[in-house]
Tab-separated table of N, CA and C in Angstrom:
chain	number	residue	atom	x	y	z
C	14	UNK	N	-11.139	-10.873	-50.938
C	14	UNK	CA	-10.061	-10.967	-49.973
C	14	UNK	C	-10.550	-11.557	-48.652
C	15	UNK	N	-11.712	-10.921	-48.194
C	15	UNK	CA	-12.530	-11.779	-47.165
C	15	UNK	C	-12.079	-13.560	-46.545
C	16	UNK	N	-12.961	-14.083	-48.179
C	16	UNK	CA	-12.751	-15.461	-47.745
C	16	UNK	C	-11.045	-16.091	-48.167
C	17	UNK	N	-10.083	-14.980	-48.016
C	17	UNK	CA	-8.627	-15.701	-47.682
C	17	UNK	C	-8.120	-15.547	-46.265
C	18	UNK	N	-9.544	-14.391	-45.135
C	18	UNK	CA	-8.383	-14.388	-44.351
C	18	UNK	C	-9.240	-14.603	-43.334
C	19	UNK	N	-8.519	-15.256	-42.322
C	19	UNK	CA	-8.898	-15.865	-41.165
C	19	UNK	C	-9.952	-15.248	-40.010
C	20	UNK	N	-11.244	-15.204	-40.134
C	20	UNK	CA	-12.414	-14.398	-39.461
C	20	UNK	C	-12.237	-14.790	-37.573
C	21	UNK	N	-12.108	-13.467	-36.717
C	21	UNK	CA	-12.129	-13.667	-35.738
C	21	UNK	C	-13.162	-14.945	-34.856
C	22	UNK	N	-12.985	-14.775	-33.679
C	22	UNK	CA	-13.657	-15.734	-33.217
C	22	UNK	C	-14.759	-15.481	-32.876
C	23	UNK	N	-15.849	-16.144	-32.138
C	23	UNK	CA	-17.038	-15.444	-32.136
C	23	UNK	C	-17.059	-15.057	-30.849
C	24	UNK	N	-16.034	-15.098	-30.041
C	24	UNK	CA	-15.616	-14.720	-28.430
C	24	UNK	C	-16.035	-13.255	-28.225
C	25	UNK	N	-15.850	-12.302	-29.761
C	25	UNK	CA	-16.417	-11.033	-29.932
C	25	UNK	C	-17.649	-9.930	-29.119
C	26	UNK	N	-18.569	-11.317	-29.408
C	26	UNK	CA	-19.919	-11.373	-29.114
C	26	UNK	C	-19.957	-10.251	-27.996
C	27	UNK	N	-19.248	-10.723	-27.226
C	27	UNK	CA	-19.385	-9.780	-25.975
C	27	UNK	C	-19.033	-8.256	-25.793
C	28	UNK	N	-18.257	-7.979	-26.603
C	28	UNK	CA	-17.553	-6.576	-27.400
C	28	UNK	C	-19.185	-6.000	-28.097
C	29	UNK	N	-19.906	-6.748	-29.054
C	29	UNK	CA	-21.063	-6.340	-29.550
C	29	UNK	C	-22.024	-6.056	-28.644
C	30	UNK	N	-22.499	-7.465	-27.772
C	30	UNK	CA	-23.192	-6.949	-26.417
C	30	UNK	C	-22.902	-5.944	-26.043
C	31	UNK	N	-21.738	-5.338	-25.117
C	31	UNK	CA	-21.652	-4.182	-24.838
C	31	UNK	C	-21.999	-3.088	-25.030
C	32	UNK	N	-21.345	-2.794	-26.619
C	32	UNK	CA	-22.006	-2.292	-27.362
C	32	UNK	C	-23.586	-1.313	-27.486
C	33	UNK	N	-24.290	-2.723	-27.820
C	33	UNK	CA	-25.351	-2.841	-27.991
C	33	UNK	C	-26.295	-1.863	-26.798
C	34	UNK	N	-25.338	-2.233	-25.541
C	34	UNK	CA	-25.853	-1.641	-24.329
C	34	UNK	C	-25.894	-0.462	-23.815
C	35	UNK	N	-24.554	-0.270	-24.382
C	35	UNK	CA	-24.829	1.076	-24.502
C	35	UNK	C	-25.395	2.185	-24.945
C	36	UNK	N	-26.161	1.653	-26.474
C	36	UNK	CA	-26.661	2.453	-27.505
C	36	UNK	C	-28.142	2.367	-26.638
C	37	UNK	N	-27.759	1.168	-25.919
C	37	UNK	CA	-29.433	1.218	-25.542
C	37	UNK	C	-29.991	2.106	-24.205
C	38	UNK	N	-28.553	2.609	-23.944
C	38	UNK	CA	-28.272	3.292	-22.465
C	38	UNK	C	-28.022	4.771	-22.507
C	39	UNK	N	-28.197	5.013	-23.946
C	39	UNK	CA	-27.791	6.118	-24.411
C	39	UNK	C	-28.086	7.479	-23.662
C	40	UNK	N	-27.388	8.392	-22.953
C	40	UNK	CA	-27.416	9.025	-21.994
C	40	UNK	C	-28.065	10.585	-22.771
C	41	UNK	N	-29.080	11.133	-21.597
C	41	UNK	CA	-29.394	12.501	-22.578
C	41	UNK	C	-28.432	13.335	-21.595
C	42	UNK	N	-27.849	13.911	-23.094
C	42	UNK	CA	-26.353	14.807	-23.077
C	42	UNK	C	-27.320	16.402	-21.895
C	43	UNK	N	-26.602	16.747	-21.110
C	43	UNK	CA	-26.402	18.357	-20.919
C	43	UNK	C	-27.088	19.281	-21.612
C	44	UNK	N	-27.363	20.698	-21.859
C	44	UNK	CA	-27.662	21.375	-22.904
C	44	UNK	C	-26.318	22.166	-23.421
C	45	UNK	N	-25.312	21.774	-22.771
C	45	UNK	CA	-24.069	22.531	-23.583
C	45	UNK	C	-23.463	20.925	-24.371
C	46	UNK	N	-23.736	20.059	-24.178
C	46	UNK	CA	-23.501	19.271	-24.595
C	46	UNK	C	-24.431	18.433	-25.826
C	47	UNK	N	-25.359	18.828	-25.153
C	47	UNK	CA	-26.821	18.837	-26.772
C	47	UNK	C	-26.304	19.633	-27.764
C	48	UNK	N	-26.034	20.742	-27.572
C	48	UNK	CA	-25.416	21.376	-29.183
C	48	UNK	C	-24.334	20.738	-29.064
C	49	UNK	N	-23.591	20.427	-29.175
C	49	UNK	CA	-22.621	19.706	-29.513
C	49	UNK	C	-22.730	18.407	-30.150
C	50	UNK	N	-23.564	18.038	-29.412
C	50	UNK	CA	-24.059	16.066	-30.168
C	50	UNK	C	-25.161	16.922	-31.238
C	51	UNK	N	-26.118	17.933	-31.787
C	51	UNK	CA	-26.576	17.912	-32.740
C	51	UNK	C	-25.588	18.671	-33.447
C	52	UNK	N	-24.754	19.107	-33.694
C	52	UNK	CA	-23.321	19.576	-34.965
C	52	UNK	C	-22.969	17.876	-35.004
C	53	UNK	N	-22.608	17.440	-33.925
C	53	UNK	CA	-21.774	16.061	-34.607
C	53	UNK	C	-22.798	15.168	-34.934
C	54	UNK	N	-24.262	15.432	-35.075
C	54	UNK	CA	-25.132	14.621	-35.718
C	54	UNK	C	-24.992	15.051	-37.071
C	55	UNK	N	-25.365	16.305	-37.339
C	55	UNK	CA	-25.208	16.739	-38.777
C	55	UNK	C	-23.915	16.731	-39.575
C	56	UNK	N	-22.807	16.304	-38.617
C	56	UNK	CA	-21.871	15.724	-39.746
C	56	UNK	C	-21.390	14.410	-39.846
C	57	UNK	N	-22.301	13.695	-38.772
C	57	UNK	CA	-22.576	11.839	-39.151
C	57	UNK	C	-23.405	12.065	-39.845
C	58	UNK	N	-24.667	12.348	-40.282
C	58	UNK	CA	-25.535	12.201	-40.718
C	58	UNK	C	-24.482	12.577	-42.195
C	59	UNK	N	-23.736	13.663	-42.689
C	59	UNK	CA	-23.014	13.166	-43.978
C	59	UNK	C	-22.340	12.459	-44.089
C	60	UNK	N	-21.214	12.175	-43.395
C	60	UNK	CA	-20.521	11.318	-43.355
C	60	UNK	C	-21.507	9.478	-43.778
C	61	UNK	N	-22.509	9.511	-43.039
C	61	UNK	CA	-23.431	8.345	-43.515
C	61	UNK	C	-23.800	8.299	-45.026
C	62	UNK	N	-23.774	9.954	-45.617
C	62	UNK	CA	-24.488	9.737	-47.075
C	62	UNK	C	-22.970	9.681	-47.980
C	63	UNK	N	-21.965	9.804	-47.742
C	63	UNK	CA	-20.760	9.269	-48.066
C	63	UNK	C	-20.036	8.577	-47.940
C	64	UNK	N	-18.965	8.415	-46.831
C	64	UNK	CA	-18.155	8.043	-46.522
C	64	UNK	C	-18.951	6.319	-45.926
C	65	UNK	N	-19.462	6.359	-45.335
C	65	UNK	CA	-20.031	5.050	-44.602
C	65	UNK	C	-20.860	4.324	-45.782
C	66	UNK	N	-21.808	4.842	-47.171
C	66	UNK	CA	-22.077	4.252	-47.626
C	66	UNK	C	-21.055	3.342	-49.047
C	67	UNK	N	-20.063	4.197	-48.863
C	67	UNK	CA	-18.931	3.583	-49.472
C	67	UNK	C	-18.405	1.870	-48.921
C	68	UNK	N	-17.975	2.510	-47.443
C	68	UNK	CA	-17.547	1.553	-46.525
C	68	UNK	C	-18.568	0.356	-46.438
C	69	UNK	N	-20.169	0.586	-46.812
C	69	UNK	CA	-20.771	-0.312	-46.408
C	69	UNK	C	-20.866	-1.365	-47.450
C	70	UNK	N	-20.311	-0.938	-48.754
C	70	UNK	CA	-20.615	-1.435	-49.817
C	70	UNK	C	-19.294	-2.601	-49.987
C	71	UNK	N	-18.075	-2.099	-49.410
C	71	UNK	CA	-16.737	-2.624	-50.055
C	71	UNK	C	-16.082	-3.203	-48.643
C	72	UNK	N	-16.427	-2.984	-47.566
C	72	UNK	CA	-15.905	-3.472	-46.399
C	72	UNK	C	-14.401	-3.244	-46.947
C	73	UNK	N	-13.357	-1.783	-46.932
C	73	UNK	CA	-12.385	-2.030	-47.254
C	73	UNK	C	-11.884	-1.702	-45.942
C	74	UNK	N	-10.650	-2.533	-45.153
C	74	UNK	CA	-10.397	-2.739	-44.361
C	74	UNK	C	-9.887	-1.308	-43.377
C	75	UNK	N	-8.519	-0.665	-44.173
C	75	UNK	CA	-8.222	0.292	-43.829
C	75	UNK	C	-8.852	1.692	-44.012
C	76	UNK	N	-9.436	1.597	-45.154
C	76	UNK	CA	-10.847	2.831	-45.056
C	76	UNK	C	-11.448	2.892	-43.999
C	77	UNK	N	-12.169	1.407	-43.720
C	77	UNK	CA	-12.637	1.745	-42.464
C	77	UNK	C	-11.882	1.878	-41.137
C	78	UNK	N	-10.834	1.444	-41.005
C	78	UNK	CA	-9.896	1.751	-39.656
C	78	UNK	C	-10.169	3.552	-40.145
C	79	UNK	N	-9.673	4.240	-41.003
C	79	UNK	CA	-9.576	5.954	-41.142
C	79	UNK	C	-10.965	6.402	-40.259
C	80	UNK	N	-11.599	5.508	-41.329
C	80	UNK	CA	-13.595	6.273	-41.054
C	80	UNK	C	-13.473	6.073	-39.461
C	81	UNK	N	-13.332	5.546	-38.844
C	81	UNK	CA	-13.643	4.215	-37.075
C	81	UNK	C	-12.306	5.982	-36.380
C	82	UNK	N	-11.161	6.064	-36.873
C	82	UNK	CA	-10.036	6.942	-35.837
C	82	UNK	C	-10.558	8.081	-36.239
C	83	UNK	N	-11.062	8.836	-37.110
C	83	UNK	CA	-12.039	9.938	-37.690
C	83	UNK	C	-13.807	10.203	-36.732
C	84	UNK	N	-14.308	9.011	-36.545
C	84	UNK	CA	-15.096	9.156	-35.830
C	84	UNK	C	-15.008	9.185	-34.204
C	85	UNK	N	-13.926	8.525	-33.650
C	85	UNK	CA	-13.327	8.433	-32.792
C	85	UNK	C	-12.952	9.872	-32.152
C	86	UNK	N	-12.063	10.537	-33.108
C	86	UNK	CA	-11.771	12.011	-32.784
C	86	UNK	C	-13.019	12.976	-32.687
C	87	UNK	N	-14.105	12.443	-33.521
C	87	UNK	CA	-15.449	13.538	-33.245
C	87	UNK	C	-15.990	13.634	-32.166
C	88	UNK	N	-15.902	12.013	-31.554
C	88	UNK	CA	-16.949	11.782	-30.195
C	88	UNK	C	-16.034	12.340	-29.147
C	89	UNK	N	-14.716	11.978	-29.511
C	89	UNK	CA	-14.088	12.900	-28.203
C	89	UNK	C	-14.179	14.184	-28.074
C	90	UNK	N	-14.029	15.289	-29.173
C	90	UNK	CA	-14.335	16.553	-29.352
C	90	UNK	C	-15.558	16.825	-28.702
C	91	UNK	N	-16.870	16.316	-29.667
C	91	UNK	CA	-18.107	16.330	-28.580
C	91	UNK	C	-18.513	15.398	-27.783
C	92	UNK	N	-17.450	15.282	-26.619
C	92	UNK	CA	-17.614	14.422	-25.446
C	92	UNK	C	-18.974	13.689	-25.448
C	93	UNK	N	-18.829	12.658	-26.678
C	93	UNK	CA	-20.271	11.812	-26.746
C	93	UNK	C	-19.721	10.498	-26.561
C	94	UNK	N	-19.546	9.746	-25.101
C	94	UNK	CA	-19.169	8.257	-25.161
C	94	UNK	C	-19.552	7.213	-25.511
C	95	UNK	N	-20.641	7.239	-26.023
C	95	UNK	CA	-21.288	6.307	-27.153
C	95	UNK	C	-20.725	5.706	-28.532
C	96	UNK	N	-20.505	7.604	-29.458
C	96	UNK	CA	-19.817	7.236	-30.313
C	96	UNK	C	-18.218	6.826	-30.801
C	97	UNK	N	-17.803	7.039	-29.057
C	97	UNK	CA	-16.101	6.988	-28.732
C	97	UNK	C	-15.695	5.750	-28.737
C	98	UNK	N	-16.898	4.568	-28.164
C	98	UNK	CA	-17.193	3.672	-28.018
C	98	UNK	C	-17.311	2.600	-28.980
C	99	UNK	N	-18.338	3.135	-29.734
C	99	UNK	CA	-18.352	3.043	-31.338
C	99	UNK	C	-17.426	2.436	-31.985
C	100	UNK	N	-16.571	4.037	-32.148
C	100	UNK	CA	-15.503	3.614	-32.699
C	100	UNK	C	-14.332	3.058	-32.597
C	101	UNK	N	-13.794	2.936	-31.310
C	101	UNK	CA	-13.068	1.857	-30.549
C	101	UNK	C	-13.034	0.629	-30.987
C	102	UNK	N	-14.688	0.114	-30.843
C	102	UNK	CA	-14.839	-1.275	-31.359
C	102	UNK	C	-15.075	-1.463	-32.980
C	103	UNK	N	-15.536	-0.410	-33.567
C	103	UNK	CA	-15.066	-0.779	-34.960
C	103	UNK	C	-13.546	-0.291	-35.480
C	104	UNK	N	-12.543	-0.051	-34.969
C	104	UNK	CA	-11.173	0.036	-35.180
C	104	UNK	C	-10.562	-1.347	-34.756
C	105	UNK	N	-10.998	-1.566	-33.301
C	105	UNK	CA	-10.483	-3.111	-33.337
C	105	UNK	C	-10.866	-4.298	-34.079
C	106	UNK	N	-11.946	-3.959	-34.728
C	106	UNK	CA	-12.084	-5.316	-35.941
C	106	UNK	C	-11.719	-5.165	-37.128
C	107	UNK	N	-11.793	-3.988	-37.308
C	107	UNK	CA	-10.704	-3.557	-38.426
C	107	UNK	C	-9.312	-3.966	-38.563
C	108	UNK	N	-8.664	-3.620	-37.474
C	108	UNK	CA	-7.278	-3.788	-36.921
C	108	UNK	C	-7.366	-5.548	-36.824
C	109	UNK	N	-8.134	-6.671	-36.446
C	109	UNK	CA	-8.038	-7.674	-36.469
C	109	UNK	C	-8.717	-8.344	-37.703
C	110	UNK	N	-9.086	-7.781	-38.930
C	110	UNK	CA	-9.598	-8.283	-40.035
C	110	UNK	C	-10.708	-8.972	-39.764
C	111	UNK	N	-11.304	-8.715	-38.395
C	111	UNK	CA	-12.683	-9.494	-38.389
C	111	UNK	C	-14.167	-8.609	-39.214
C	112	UNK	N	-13.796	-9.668	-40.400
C	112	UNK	CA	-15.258	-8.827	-41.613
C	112	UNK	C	-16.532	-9.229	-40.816
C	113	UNK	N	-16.512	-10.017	-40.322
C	113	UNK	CA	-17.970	-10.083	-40.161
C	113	UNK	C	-18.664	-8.994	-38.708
C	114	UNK	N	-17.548	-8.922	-38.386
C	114	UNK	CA	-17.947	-8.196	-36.802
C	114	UNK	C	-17.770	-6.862	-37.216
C	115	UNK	N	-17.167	-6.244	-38.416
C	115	UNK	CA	-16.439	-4.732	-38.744
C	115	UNK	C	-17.944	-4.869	-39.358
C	116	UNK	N	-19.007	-5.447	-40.425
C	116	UNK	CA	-19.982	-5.517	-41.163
C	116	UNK	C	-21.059	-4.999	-40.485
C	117	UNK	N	-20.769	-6.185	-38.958
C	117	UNK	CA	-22.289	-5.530	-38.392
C	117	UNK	C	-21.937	-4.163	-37.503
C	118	UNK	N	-20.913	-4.024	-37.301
C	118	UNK	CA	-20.640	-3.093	-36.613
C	118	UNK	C	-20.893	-1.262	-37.467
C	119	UNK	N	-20.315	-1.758	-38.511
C	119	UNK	CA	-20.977	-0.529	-39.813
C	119	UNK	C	-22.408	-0.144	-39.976
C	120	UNK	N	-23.122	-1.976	-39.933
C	120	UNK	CA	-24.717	-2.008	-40.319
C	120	UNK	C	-25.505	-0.970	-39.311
C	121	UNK	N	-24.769	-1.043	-38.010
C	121	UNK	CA	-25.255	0.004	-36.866
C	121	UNK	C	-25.078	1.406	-36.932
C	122	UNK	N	-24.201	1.642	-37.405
C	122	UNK	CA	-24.171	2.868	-37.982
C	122	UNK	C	-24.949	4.081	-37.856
C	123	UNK	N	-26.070	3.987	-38.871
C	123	UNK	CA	-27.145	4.843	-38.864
C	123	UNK	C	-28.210	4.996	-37.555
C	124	UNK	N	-28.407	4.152	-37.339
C	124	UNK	CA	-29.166	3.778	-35.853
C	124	UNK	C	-28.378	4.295	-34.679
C	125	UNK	N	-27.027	4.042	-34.947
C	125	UNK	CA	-26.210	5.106	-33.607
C	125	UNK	C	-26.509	6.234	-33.852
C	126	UNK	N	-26.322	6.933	-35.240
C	126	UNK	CA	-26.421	8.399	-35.807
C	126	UNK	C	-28.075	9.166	-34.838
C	127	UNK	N	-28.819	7.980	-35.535
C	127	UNK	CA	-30.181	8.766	-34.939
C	127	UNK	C	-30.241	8.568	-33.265
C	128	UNK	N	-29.621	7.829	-32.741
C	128	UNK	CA	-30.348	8.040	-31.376
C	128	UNK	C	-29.260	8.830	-30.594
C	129	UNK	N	-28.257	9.440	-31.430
C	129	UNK	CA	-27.582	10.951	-30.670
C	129	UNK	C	-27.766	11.645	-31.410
C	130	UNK	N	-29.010	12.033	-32.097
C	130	UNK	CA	-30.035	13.328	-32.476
C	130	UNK	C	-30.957	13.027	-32.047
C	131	UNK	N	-31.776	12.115	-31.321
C	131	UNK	CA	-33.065	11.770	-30.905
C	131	UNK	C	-32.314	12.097	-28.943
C	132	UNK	N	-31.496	11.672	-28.627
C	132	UNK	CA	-30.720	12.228	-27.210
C	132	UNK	C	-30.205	13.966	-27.468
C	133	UNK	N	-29.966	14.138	-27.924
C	133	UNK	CA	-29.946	15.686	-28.375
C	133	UNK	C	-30.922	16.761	-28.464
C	134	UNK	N	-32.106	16.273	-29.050
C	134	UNK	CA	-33.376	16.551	-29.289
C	134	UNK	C	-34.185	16.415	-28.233
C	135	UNK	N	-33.491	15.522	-27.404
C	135	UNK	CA	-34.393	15.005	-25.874
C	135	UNK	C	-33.631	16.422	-24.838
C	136	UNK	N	-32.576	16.797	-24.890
C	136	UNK	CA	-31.967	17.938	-24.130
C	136	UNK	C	-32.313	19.002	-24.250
C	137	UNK	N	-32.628	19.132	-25.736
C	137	UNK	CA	-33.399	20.513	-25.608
C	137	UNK	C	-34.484	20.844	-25.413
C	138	UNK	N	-35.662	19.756	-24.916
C	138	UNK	CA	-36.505	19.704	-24.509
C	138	UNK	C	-36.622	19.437	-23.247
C	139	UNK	N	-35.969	19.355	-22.192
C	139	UNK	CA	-35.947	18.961	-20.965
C	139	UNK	C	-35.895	20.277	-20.323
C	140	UNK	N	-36.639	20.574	-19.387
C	140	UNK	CA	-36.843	22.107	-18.709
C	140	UNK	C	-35.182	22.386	-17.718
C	141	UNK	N	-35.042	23.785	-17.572
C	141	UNK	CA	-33.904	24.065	-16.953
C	141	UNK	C	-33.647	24.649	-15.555
């Protein structure tokens, strides 16, 4: 279905940058907020051994819009703006059928997962 439908532009780029910047900006959470980002690590971290490795396999469009408003609702719950972020921008390429930008945006995935348990892990180690 891919190659029938019209792939966004690469104007994107800058949506990914962002992105990118943020993961790289990744803030160490609070300690009431560290437990919170390690529960919503341990249920990305399944969600990765299911649901995302599904998605990564079939790029199905509206699966992933569910998976992207599903993850969306977690990061807001545990006020983690990274992964709110996340999923924002993988709902809008979803929502605009851009496969190639929803692809890499999935491929990141796991690498978001670990560095809000590696920022989590950094909170509870920080003296009080």
């Amino acid at each position: 279905l891919a190659q029938f439908l019209q792939r966004a532009p690469r104007g994107n780029a800058l949506e990914v940058q962002y992105l990118a910047e943020t993961v790289r900006c990744l803030p160490i959470p609070s300690s009431e907020q560290a437990a919170h980002w390690g529960e919503l690590a341990l249920e990305l971290r399944r969600q990765e051994a299911t649901d995302w490795l599904t998605l990564r396999n079939s790029l199905a469009v509206n699966a992933t819009r569910n998976f992207a408003q599903n993850l969306f609702a977690l990061g807001q719950a545990a006020h983690c703006a990274p992964l709110v972020t996340y999923a924002a921008a993988l709902t809008t390429f979803a929502d605009a059928y851009a496969i190639r930008q929803m692809e890499g945006q999935l491929t990141a995935f796991p690498k978001l997962v670990e560095l809000i348990e590696t920022s989590s892990a950094q909170a509870h180690l920080q003296p009080v």
